[in-house]
């Protein structure tokens, strides 16, 4: 299985983010899965790649040329693909994936996982989307998703297609039993 992981190029303030990243990297590597990620060697990006490699997994990095030129590319990956733009990188990360997981990160991480979640609702992504909720990092976003349901902008069924969890075993079960949502239908409200 190819696991696309979105995450920060920083380690974060709390060491618990690093501990969770290591747990995810071990799970990917020890299960013989392949990590697909942004190709960087800093922050949680570098940590998850190093952990997967140390535990027998393969790692495919996809990095834009301008970041590679800044010497931010990880030097020991199984494969490193260079693209021209961030848009090309995002598309490649989507095309390779069998599942999407977001570790803690900044606006870029949030934008990337949000895109694949929204694509599922319109029938353009049939793969599971998971937010690894280390130390409650994504708790406010999870509550906002619930607000979307109560406000009528997201169905409960679609809400259940996105997992917020800090438990690797729960994530594994979610992946194993995942059924993609039906493509959203639009009706006139007149």
PDB file of C-alpha atoms in Angstrom:
ATOM      1  CA  UNK A   1       0.000   0.000   0.000  1.00  0.00           C
ATOM      2  CA  UNK A   2       1.224   3.490  -0.819  1.00  0.00           C
ATOM      3  CA  UNK A   3       0.564   5.913   2.041  1.00  0.00           C
ATOM      4  CA  UNK A   4       0.693   9.600   1.158  1.00  0.00           C
ATOM      5  CA  UNK A   5       1.560  11.542   4.294  1.00  0.00           C
ATOM      6  CA  UNK A   6       1.153  15.292   4.550  1.00  0.00           C
ATOM      7  CA  UNK A   7       3.055  16.934   7.411  1.00  0.00           C
ATOM      8  CA  UNK A   8       5.086  19.857   8.601  1.00  0.00           C
ATOM      9  CA  UNK A   9       8.627  20.745   7.608  1.00  0.00           C
ATOM     10  CA  UNK A  10       9.053  21.702  11.277  1.00  0.00           C
ATOM     11  CA  UNK A  11       9.094  19.404  14.299  1.00  0.00           C
ATOM     12  CA  UNK A  12       6.602  21.436  16.328  1.00  0.00           C
ATOM     13  CA  UNK A  13       6.963  22.604  19.918  1.00  0.00           C
ATOM     14  CA  UNK A  14       5.909  19.400  21.681  1.00  0.00           C
ATOM     15  CA  UNK A  15       7.999  16.195  21.396  1.00  0.00           C
ATOM     16  CA  UNK A  16       4.739  14.221  21.310  1.00  0.00           C
ATOM     17  CA  UNK A  17       4.372  15.193  17.633  1.00  0.00           C
ATOM     18  CA  UNK A  18       7.690  13.499  16.950  1.00  0.00           C
ATOM     19  CA  UNK A  19       6.642  10.424  18.939  1.00  0.00           C
ATOM     20  CA  UNK A  20       3.428  10.107  16.908  1.00  0.00           C
ATOM     21  CA  UNK A  21       5.328  10.589  13.671  1.00  0.00           C
ATOM     22  CA  UNK A  22       7.727   7.813  14.634  1.00  0.00           C
ATOM     23  CA  UNK A  23       4.785   5.515  15.479  1.00  0.00           C
ATOM     24  CA  UNK A  24       3.262   6.153  12.054  1.00  0.00           C
ATOM     25  CA  UNK A  25       6.609   5.674  10.304  1.00  0.00           C
ATOM     26  CA  UNK A  26       7.154   2.356  12.114  1.00  0.00           C
ATOM     27  CA  UNK A  27       3.672   1.190  11.122  1.00  0.00           C
ATOM     28  CA  UNK A  28       4.308   2.046   7.460  1.00  0.00           C
ATOM     29  CA  UNK A  29       7.764   0.452   7.389  1.00  0.00           C
ATOM     30  CA  UNK A  30       7.021  -2.666   9.436  1.00  0.00           C
ATOM     31  CA  UNK A  31       3.905  -3.452   7.383  1.00  0.00           C
ATOM     32  CA  UNK A  32       5.941  -3.228   4.171  1.00  0.00           C
ATOM     33  CA  UNK A  33       4.027  -0.194   2.921  1.00  0.00           C
ATOM     34  CA  UNK A  34       5.514   2.653   0.904  1.00  0.00           C
ATOM     35  CA  UNK A  35       5.588   6.225   2.162  1.00  0.00           C
ATOM     36  CA  UNK A  36       4.836   8.863  -0.462  1.00  0.00           C
ATOM     37  CA  UNK A  37       5.539  12.395   0.748  1.00  0.00           C
ATOM     38  CA  UNK A  38       6.954  15.798  -0.167  1.00  0.00           C
ATOM     39  CA  UNK A  39      10.593  14.651  -0.339  1.00  0.00           C
ATOM     40  CA  UNK A  40      12.004  16.917   2.356  1.00  0.00           C
ATOM     41  CA  UNK A  41      14.580  16.111   5.029  1.00  0.00           C
ATOM     42  CA  UNK A  42      13.486  18.617   7.691  1.00  0.00           C
ATOM     43  CA  UNK A  43      10.882  18.531  10.443  1.00  0.00           C
ATOM     44  CA  UNK A  44       8.254  15.831  10.616  1.00  0.00           C
ATOM     45  CA  UNK A  45       8.784  15.218   6.890  1.00  0.00           C
ATOM     46  CA  UNK A  46      12.361  14.082   7.408  1.00  0.00           C
ATOM     47  CA  UNK A  47      11.480  12.184  10.575  1.00  0.00           C
ATOM     48  CA  UNK A  48       8.719  10.107   9.005  1.00  0.00           C
ATOM     49  CA  UNK A  49      10.937   9.283   5.999  1.00  0.00           C
ATOM     50  CA  UNK A  50      13.871   8.270   8.212  1.00  0.00           C
ATOM     51  CA  UNK A  51      11.616   6.115  10.387  1.00  0.00           C
ATOM     52  CA  UNK A  52      10.022   4.298   7.444  1.00  0.00           C
ATOM     53  CA  UNK A  53      13.449   3.591   5.941  1.00  0.00           C
ATOM     54  CA  UNK A  54      14.816   2.380   9.310  1.00  0.00           C
ATOM     55  CA  UNK A  55      11.927  -0.087   9.569  1.00  0.00           C
ATOM     56  CA  UNK A  56      12.221  -1.660   6.131  1.00  0.00           C
ATOM     57  CA  UNK A  57       9.777   0.430   4.126  1.00  0.00           C
ATOM     58  CA  UNK A  58      10.210   2.211   0.832  1.00  0.00           C
ATOM     59  CA  UNK A  59      10.005   5.988   0.545  1.00  0.00           C
ATOM     60  CA  UNK A  60       9.056   7.952  -2.550  1.00  0.00           C
ATOM     61  CA  UNK A  61       9.638  11.692  -2.357  1.00  0.00           C
ATOM     62  CA  UNK A  62       8.171  14.257  -4.718  1.00  0.00           C
ATOM     63  CA  UNK A  63       9.785  17.668  -4.527  1.00  0.00           C
ATOM     64  CA  UNK A  64       9.598  20.827  -6.627  1.00  0.00           C
ATOM     65  CA  UNK A  65      12.847  21.930  -8.231  1.00  0.00           C
ATOM     66  CA  UNK A  66      12.992  25.206  -6.267  1.00  0.00           C
ATOM     67  CA  UNK A  67      12.953  23.311  -2.933  1.00  0.00           C
ATOM     68  CA  UNK A  68      15.501  20.785  -4.166  1.00  0.00           C
ATOM     69  CA  UNK A  69      17.802  23.671  -5.097  1.00  0.00           C
ATOM     70  CA  UNK A  70      17.619  24.897  -1.504  1.00  0.00           C
ATOM     71  CA  UNK A  71      19.111  21.532  -0.481  1.00  0.00           C
ATOM     72  CA  UNK A  72      15.932  20.508   1.292  1.00  0.00           C
ATOM     73  CA  UNK A  73      15.599  17.154  -0.508  1.00  0.00           C
ATOM     74  CA  UNK A  74      16.088  14.022   1.560  1.00  0.00           C
ATOM     75  CA  UNK A  75      19.354  12.383   0.413  1.00  0.00           C
ATOM     76  CA  UNK A  76      18.533   8.690   1.065  1.00  0.00           C
ATOM     77  CA  UNK A  77      15.105   7.942  -0.391  1.00  0.00           C
ATOM     78  CA  UNK A  78      14.113   4.870  -2.391  1.00  0.00           C
ATOM     79  CA  UNK A  79      12.996   7.262  -5.153  1.00  0.00           C
ATOM     80  CA  UNK A  80      13.014  11.035  -5.511  1.00  0.00           C
ATOM     81  CA  UNK A  81      10.938  12.638  -8.256  1.00  0.00           C
ATOM     82  CA  UNK A  82      11.479  16.286  -9.136  1.00  0.00           C
ATOM     83  CA  UNK A  83       8.624  18.390 -10.481  1.00  0.00           C
ATOM     84  CA  UNK A  84       8.428  22.036 -11.495  1.00  0.00           C
ATOM     85  CA  UNK A  85       5.597  23.371  -9.350  1.00  0.00           C
ATOM     86  CA  UNK A  86       3.780  22.799  -6.067  1.00  0.00           C
ATOM     87  CA  UNK A  87       0.640  21.983  -8.078  1.00  0.00           C
ATOM     88  CA  UNK A  88       2.488  19.195  -9.897  1.00  0.00           C
ATOM     89  CA  UNK A  89       3.756  17.890  -6.560  1.00  0.00           C
ATOM     90  CA  UNK A  90       0.249  17.838  -5.088  1.00  0.00           C
ATOM     91  CA  UNK A  91      -1.126  15.985  -8.098  1.00  0.00           C
ATOM     92  CA  UNK A  92       1.659  13.382  -7.973  1.00  0.00           C
ATOM     93  CA  UNK A  93       1.098  12.833  -4.238  1.00  0.00           C
ATOM     94  CA  UNK A  94      -2.571  12.183  -5.003  1.00  0.00           C
ATOM     95  CA  UNK A  95      -1.912   9.907  -7.975  1.00  0.00           C
ATOM     96  CA  UNK A  96       0.494   7.644  -6.060  1.00  0.00           C
ATOM     97  CA  UNK A  97      -1.684   7.218  -2.985  1.00  0.00           C
ATOM     98  CA  UNK A  98      -3.823   4.380  -1.707  1.00  0.00           C
ATOM     99  CA  UNK A  99      -4.554   6.337   1.481  1.00  0.00           C
ATOM    100  CA  UNK A 100      -3.966   9.895   2.720  1.00  0.00           C
ATOM    101  CA  UNK A 101      -2.810  10.694   6.248  1.00  0.00           C
ATOM    102  CA  UNK A 102      -2.143  14.157   7.691  1.00  0.00           C
ATOM    103  CA  UNK A 103       0.289  14.458  10.563  1.00  0.00           C
ATOM    104  CA  UNK A 104       0.483  17.799  12.375  1.00  0.00           C
ATOM    105  CA  UNK A 105       1.575  20.612  10.105  1.00  0.00           C
ATOM    106  CA  UNK A 106       0.799  24.129   8.992  1.00  0.00           C
ATOM    107  CA  UNK A 107      -1.432  25.674   6.339  1.00  0.00           C
ATOM    108  CA  UNK A 108       0.106  23.594   3.527  1.00  0.00           C
ATOM    109  CA  UNK A 109      -0.676  20.341   5.333  1.00  0.00           C
ATOM    110  CA  UNK A 110      -4.224  21.485   6.022  1.00  0.00           C
ATOM    111  CA  UNK A 111      -4.715  22.594   2.424  1.00  0.00           C
ATOM    112  CA  UNK A 112      -3.496  19.268   1.008  1.00  0.00           C
ATOM    113  CA  UNK A 113      -5.631  17.006   3.221  1.00  0.00           C
ATOM    114  CA  UNK A 114      -8.643  19.293   2.773  1.00  0.00           C
ATOM    115  CA  UNK A 115      -8.325  18.998  -0.984  1.00  0.00           C
ATOM    116  CA  UNK A 116      -8.450  15.193  -1.019  1.00  0.00           C
ATOM    117  CA  UNK A 117     -11.330  15.173   1.492  1.00  0.00           C
ATOM    118  CA  UNK A 118     -13.326  17.543  -0.713  1.00  0.00           C
ATOM    119  CA  UNK A 119     -12.484  15.544  -3.836  1.00  0.00           C
ATOM    120  CA  UNK A 120     -14.008  12.457  -2.193  1.00  0.00           C
ATOM    121  CA  UNK A 121     -17.326  14.272  -1.843  1.00  0.00           C
ATOM    122  CA  UNK A 122     -17.493  14.993  -5.589  1.00  0.00           C
ATOM    123  CA  UNK A 123     -16.409  11.526  -6.697  1.00  0.00           C
ATOM    124  CA  UNK A 124     -12.782  12.340  -7.596  1.00  0.00           C
ATOM    125  CA  UNK A 125     -11.081  10.517  -4.699  1.00  0.00           C
ATOM    126  CA  UNK A 126     -12.089   7.017  -3.614  1.00  0.00           C
ATOM    127  CA  UNK A 127      -9.311   6.636  -1.019  1.00  0.00           C
ATOM    128  CA  UNK A 128      -9.452   7.009   2.777  1.00  0.00           C
ATOM    129  CA  UNK A 129      -8.523  10.342   4.377  1.00  0.00           C
ATOM    130  CA  UNK A 130      -7.196  10.388   7.937  1.00  0.00           C
ATOM    131  CA  UNK A 131      -6.043  13.163  10.239  1.00  0.00           C
ATOM    132  CA  UNK A 132      -3.587  11.736  12.768  1.00  0.00           C
ATOM    133  CA  UNK A 133      -4.847  13.617  15.782  1.00  0.00           C
ATOM    134  CA  UNK A 134      -1.686  13.508  17.910  1.00  0.00           C
ATOM    135  CA  UNK A 135      -2.304  15.152  21.298  1.00  0.00           C
ATOM    136  CA  UNK A 136      -5.581  16.568  19.994  1.00  0.00           C
ATOM    137  CA  UNK A 137      -3.817  18.610  17.302  1.00  0.00           C
ATOM    138  CA  UNK A 138      -6.801  18.353  14.940  1.00  0.00           C
ATOM    139  CA  UNK A 139      -9.513  18.449  17.614  1.00  0.00           C
ATOM    140  CA  UNK A 140     -10.749  21.934  16.672  1.00  0.00           C
ATOM    141  CA  UNK A 141     -10.975  20.878  13.022  1.00  0.00           C
ATOM    142  CA  UNK A 142     -12.849  17.715  14.001  1.00  0.00           C
ATOM    143  CA  UNK A 143     -15.331  19.853  15.941  1.00  0.00           C
ATOM    144  CA  UNK A 144     -15.675  22.138  12.928  1.00  0.00           C
ATOM    145  CA  UNK A 145     -16.513  19.136  10.719  1.00  0.00           C
ATOM    146  CA  UNK A 146     -19.249  18.274  13.232  1.00  0.00           C
ATOM    147  CA  UNK A 147     -20.465  21.886  13.004  1.00  0.00           C
ATOM    148  CA  UNK A 148     -20.633  21.502   9.216  1.00  0.00           C
ATOM    149  CA  UNK A 149     -22.982  18.562   9.779  1.00  0.00           C
ATOM    150  CA  UNK A 150     -25.233  20.369  12.280  1.00  0.00           C
ATOM    151  CA  UNK A 151     -25.335  23.440  10.020  1.00  0.00           C
ATOM    152  CA  UNK A 152     -26.347  21.358   6.995  1.00  0.00           C
ATOM    153  CA  UNK A 153     -23.202  21.773   4.881  1.00  0.00           C
ATOM    154  CA  UNK A 154     -21.932  18.198   5.303  1.00  0.00           C
ATOM    155  CA  UNK A 155     -23.933  15.001   5.636  1.00  0.00           C
ATOM    156  CA  UNK A 156     -23.290  12.727   8.592  1.00  0.00           C
ATOM    157  CA  UNK A 157     -22.505   9.921   6.150  1.00  0.00           C
ATOM    158  CA  UNK A 158     -19.831  12.026   4.429  1.00  0.00           C
ATOM    159  CA  UNK A 159     -18.508  13.182   7.811  1.00  0.00           C
ATOM    160  CA  UNK A 160     -17.898   9.555   8.779  1.00  0.00           C
ATOM    161  CA  UNK A 161     -15.694   9.102   5.696  1.00  0.00           C
ATOM    162  CA  UNK A 162     -12.947  11.226   7.306  1.00  0.00           C
ATOM    163  CA  UNK A 163     -11.218   9.747  10.349  1.00  0.00           C
ATOM    164  CA  UNK A 164      -9.699  11.811  13.140  1.00  0.00           C
ATOM    165  CA  UNK A 165      -7.671   9.450  15.326  1.00  0.00           C
ATOM    166  CA  UNK A 166      -4.497   9.166  17.378  1.00  0.00           C
ATOM    167  CA  UNK A 167      -4.508   5.362  17.201  1.00  0.00           C
ATOM    168  CA  UNK A 168      -2.630   3.535  14.434  1.00  0.00           C
ATOM    169  CA  UNK A 169      -4.683   0.343  14.887  1.00  0.00           C
ATOM    170  CA  UNK A 170      -7.926   2.317  14.509  1.00  0.00           C
ATOM    171  CA  UNK A 171      -6.521   3.912  11.358  1.00  0.00           C
ATOM    172  CA  UNK A 172      -5.575   0.496   9.982  1.00  0.00           C
ATOM    173  CA  UNK A 173      -9.128  -0.784  10.593  1.00  0.00           C
ATOM    174  CA  UNK A 174     -10.610   2.328   8.966  1.00  0.00           C
ATOM    175  CA  UNK A 175      -8.453   1.747   5.871  1.00  0.00           C
ATOM    176  CA  UNK A 176      -9.357  -1.961   5.699  1.00  0.00           C
ATOM    177  CA  UNK A 177     -13.118  -1.324   5.826  1.00  0.00           C
ATOM    178  CA  UNK A 178     -13.292   1.985   3.939  1.00  0.00           C
ATOM    179  CA  UNK A 179     -16.085   2.465   1.431  1.00  0.00           C
ATOM    180  CA  UNK A 180     -15.855   5.690  -0.603  1.00  0.00           C
ATOM    181  CA  UNK A 181     -18.740   8.131  -0.332  1.00  0.00           C
ATOM    182  CA  UNK A 182     -21.242   8.371  -3.132  1.00  0.00           C
ATOM    183  CA  UNK A 183     -20.551  11.352  -5.340  1.00  0.00           C
ATOM    184  CA  UNK A 184     -22.492  14.347  -4.087  1.00  0.00           C
ATOM    185  CA  UNK A 185     -25.570  15.226  -6.106  1.00  0.00           C
ATOM    186  CA  UNK A 186     -26.672  18.805  -6.500  1.00  0.00           C
ATOM    187  CA  UNK A 187     -30.313  19.793  -6.577  1.00  0.00           C
ATOM    188  CA  UNK A 188     -31.968  23.142  -7.028  1.00  0.00           C
ATOM    189  CA  UNK A 189     -33.285  24.498  -3.753  1.00  0.00           C
ATOM    190  CA  UNK A 190     -35.988  26.615  -5.387  1.00  0.00           C
TER     191      UNK A 190
END
